[in-house]
Amino acid sequence: MPNNHMALLLKKLEEQSTEKSKLVECNFAITEEDQFKVQALAELFHMSEEALVADLLHSALLEIEEKMPYREGPKVIRVEEGDPVYEDIGPMPRYMAIKNRLSQITKCA
């Protein structure tokens, strides 16, 4: 098997560069107790506080999206294997609409 170390390194560097180009600055306040937790975790895992907070926020947002409840509405939107699938009247469709609207505003700017 040929030595792929340089190819793997180049791929990793390119992925990191792409990720960094998508970063945006955020400025927000947290409690002093949460700041101590962030500082402790950053020191424990040998990473910057900014990188840790970004990772924590990303994970929290993914989990919130996963746990957003489906609420069955009265309208059948399709039939799968003979069973009706009802529209979602929970928060997810509104959340997705807002997220898409904000994404479009950013793309147009």
C-alpha atoms as a printed R data frame, in Angstrom:
    type eleno elety resid chain resno       x      y      z
1   ATOM     1    CA   MET     A     1   0.000  0.000  0.000
2   ATOM     2    CA   PRO     A     2   1.474  3.375 -0.980
3   ATOM     3    CA   ASN     A     3   2.292  5.966  1.669
4   ATOM     4    CA   ASN     A     4  -0.737  8.270  1.950
5   ATOM     5    CA   HIS     A     5   0.439 10.505  4.791
6   ATOM     6    CA   MET     A     6   0.834 13.637  2.690
7   ATOM     7    CA   ALA     A     7  -2.454 13.110  0.838
8   ATOM     8    CA   LEU     A     8  -4.282 12.643  4.148
9   ATOM     9    CA   LEU     A     9  -2.599 15.725  5.603
10  ATOM    10    CA   LEU     A    10  -3.536 17.825  2.578
11  ATOM    11    CA   LYS     A    11  -7.145 16.618  2.777
12  ATOM    12    CA   LYS     A    12  -7.305 17.455  6.494
13  ATOM    13    CA   LEU     A    13  -5.810 20.916  5.933
14  ATOM    14    CA   GLU     A    14  -8.269 21.626  3.136
15  ATOM    15    CA   GLU     A    15 -11.230 20.540  5.299
16  ATOM    16    CA   GLN     A    16 -10.026 22.732  8.175
17  ATOM    17    CA   SER     A    17  -9.604 25.666  5.825
18  ATOM    18    CA   THR     A    18 -13.138 25.227  4.491
19  ATOM    19    CA   GLU     A    19 -14.522 24.984  8.034
20  ATOM    20    CA   LYS     A    20 -12.659 28.116  9.133
21  ATOM    21    CA   SER     A    21 -13.914 30.084  6.140
22  ATOM    22    CA   LYS     A    22 -17.483 29.438  7.320
23  ATOM    23    CA   LEU     A    23 -16.903 30.750 10.847
24  ATOM    24    CA   VAL     A    24 -18.614 33.922 12.033
25  ATOM    25    CA   GLU     A    25 -17.877 35.968 15.136
26  ATOM    26    CA   CYS     A    26 -20.384 35.825 17.999
27  ATOM    27    CA   ASN     A    27 -20.345 37.909 21.125
28  ATOM    28    CA   PHE     A    28 -22.583 36.958 24.050
29  ATOM    29    CA   ALA     A    29 -22.606 36.941 27.841
30  ATOM    30    CA   ILE     A    30 -22.578 33.833 30.038
31  ATOM    31    CA   THR     A    31 -22.745 33.420 33.788
32  ATOM    32    CA   GLU     A    32 -19.546 33.446 35.793
33  ATOM    33    CA   GLU     A    33 -20.174 29.814 36.814
34  ATOM    34    CA   ASP     A    34 -20.487 28.765 33.153
35  ATOM    35    CA   GLN     A    35 -17.297 30.678 32.368
36  ATOM    36    CA   PHE     A    36 -15.450 28.650 35.014
37  ATOM    37    CA   LYS     A    37 -16.815 25.446 33.473
38  ATOM    38    CA   VAL     A    38 -15.691 26.520 29.992
39  ATOM    39    CA   GLN     A    39 -12.245 27.465 31.258
40  ATOM    40    CA   ALA     A    40 -11.880 24.162 33.121
41  ATOM    41    CA   LEU     A    41 -12.985 22.068 30.145
42  ATOM    42    CA   ALA     A    42 -10.749 24.010 27.767
43  ATOM    43    CA   GLU     A    43  -7.755 23.459 30.034
44  ATOM    44    CA   LEU     A    44  -8.648 19.800 30.567
45  ATOM    45    CA   PHE     A    45  -8.862 19.107 26.826
46  ATOM    46    CA   HIS     A    46  -6.007 21.440 25.782
47  ATOM    47    CA   MET     A    47  -8.094 23.610 23.491
48  ATOM    48    CA   SER     A    48  -9.042 27.248 23.266
49  ATOM    49    CA   GLU     A    49 -12.162 28.433 25.053
50  ATOM    50    CA   GLU     A    50 -13.500 29.726 21.730
51  ATOM    51    CA   ALA     A    51 -13.125 26.334 20.044
52  ATOM    52    CA   LEU     A    52 -14.705 24.565 23.010
53  ATOM    53    CA   VAL     A    53 -17.696 26.936 23.122
54  ATOM    54    CA   ALA     A    54 -18.179 26.554 19.355
55  ATOM    55    CA   ASP     A    55 -18.144 22.746 19.686
56  ATOM    56    CA   LEU     A    56 -20.519 22.807 22.669
57  ATOM    57    CA   LEU     A    57 -22.934 25.157 20.927
58  ATOM    58    CA   HIS     A    58 -22.866 23.077 17.735
59  ATOM    59    CA   SER     A    59 -23.624 19.880 19.682
60  ATOM    60    CA   ALA     A    60 -26.409 21.544 21.676
61  ATOM    61    CA   LEU     A    61 -28.050 22.905 18.517
62  ATOM    62    CA   LEU     A    62 -27.936 19.498 16.807
63  ATOM    63    CA   GLU     A    63 -29.529 17.879 19.852
64  ATOM    64    CA   ILE     A    64 -32.259 20.528 20.064
65  ATOM    65    CA   GLU     A    65 -33.100 19.925 16.398
66  ATOM    66    CA   GLU     A    66 -33.229 16.157 16.993
67  ATOM    67    CA   LYS     A    67 -35.495 16.494 20.028
68  ATOM    68    CA   MET     A    68 -37.918 19.039 18.615
69  ATOM    69    CA   PRO     A    69 -41.291 17.343 18.967
70  ATOM    70    CA   TYR     A    70 -43.438 16.243 16.052
71  ATOM    71    CA   ARG     A    71 -47.072 17.220 16.536
72  ATOM    72    CA   GLU     A    72 -49.540 15.537 14.251
73  ATOM    73    CA   GLY     A    73 -51.816 17.945 12.439
74  ATOM    74    CA   PRO     A    74 -55.191 17.268 10.844
75  ATOM    75    CA   LYS     A    75 -53.926 17.328  7.240
76  ATOM    76    CA   VAL     A    76 -52.600 14.198  5.491
77  ATOM    77    CA   ILE     A    77 -49.559 15.213  3.430
78  ATOM    78    CA   ARG     A    78 -48.791 11.810  1.906
79  ATOM    79    CA   VAL     A    79 -49.410  8.085  2.254
80  ATOM    80    CA   GLU     A    80 -46.530  5.687  2.965
81  ATOM    81    CA   GLU     A    81 -47.137  1.947  2.684
82  ATOM    82    CA   GLY     A    82 -50.853  2.551  3.004
83  ATOM    83    CA   ASP     A    83 -50.543  4.638  6.171
84  ATOM    84    CA   PRO     A    84 -51.328  8.358  6.240
85  ATOM    85    CA   VAL     A    85 -48.561 10.775  7.200
86  ATOM    86    CA   TYR     A    86 -49.885 13.927  8.810
87  ATOM    87    CA   GLU     A    87 -48.410 17.405  8.611
88  ATOM    88    CA   ASP     A    88 -46.209 18.469 11.505
89  ATOM    89    CA   ILE     A    89 -47.798 21.357 13.401
90  ATOM    90    CA   GLY     A    90 -45.088 21.375 16.054
91  ATOM    91    CA   PRO     A    91 -42.240 23.880 16.241
92  ATOM    92    CA   MET     A    92 -39.990 22.200 13.631
93  ATOM    93    CA   PRO     A    93 -41.687 23.532 10.460
94  ATOM    94    CA   ARG     A    94 -41.671 27.094 11.839
95  ATOM    95    CA   TYR     A    95 -38.059 26.701 12.977
96  ATOM    96    CA   MET     A    96 -37.015 25.430  9.532
97  ATOM    97    CA   ALA     A    97 -38.840 28.294  7.803
98  ATOM    98    CA   ILE     A    98 -37.085 30.873 10.007
99  ATOM    99    CA   LYS     A    99 -33.711 29.165  9.545
100 ATOM   100    CA   ASN     A   100 -34.177 29.096  5.753
101 ATOM   101    CA   ARG     A   101 -35.252 32.745  5.703
102 ATOM   102    CA   LEU     A   102 -32.182 33.789  7.711
103 ATOM   103    CA   SER     A   103 -29.951 31.676  5.477
104 ATOM   104    CA   GLN     A   104 -31.352 33.360  2.366
105 ATOM   105    CA   ILE     A   105 -30.790 36.833  3.865
106 ATOM   106    CA   THR     A   106 -27.137 35.936  4.505
107 ATOM   107    CA   LYS     A   107 -26.683 34.527  0.993
108 ATOM   108    CA   CYS     A   108 -28.126 37.687 -0.561
109 ATOM   109    CA   ALA     A   109 -25.945 40.046  1.492
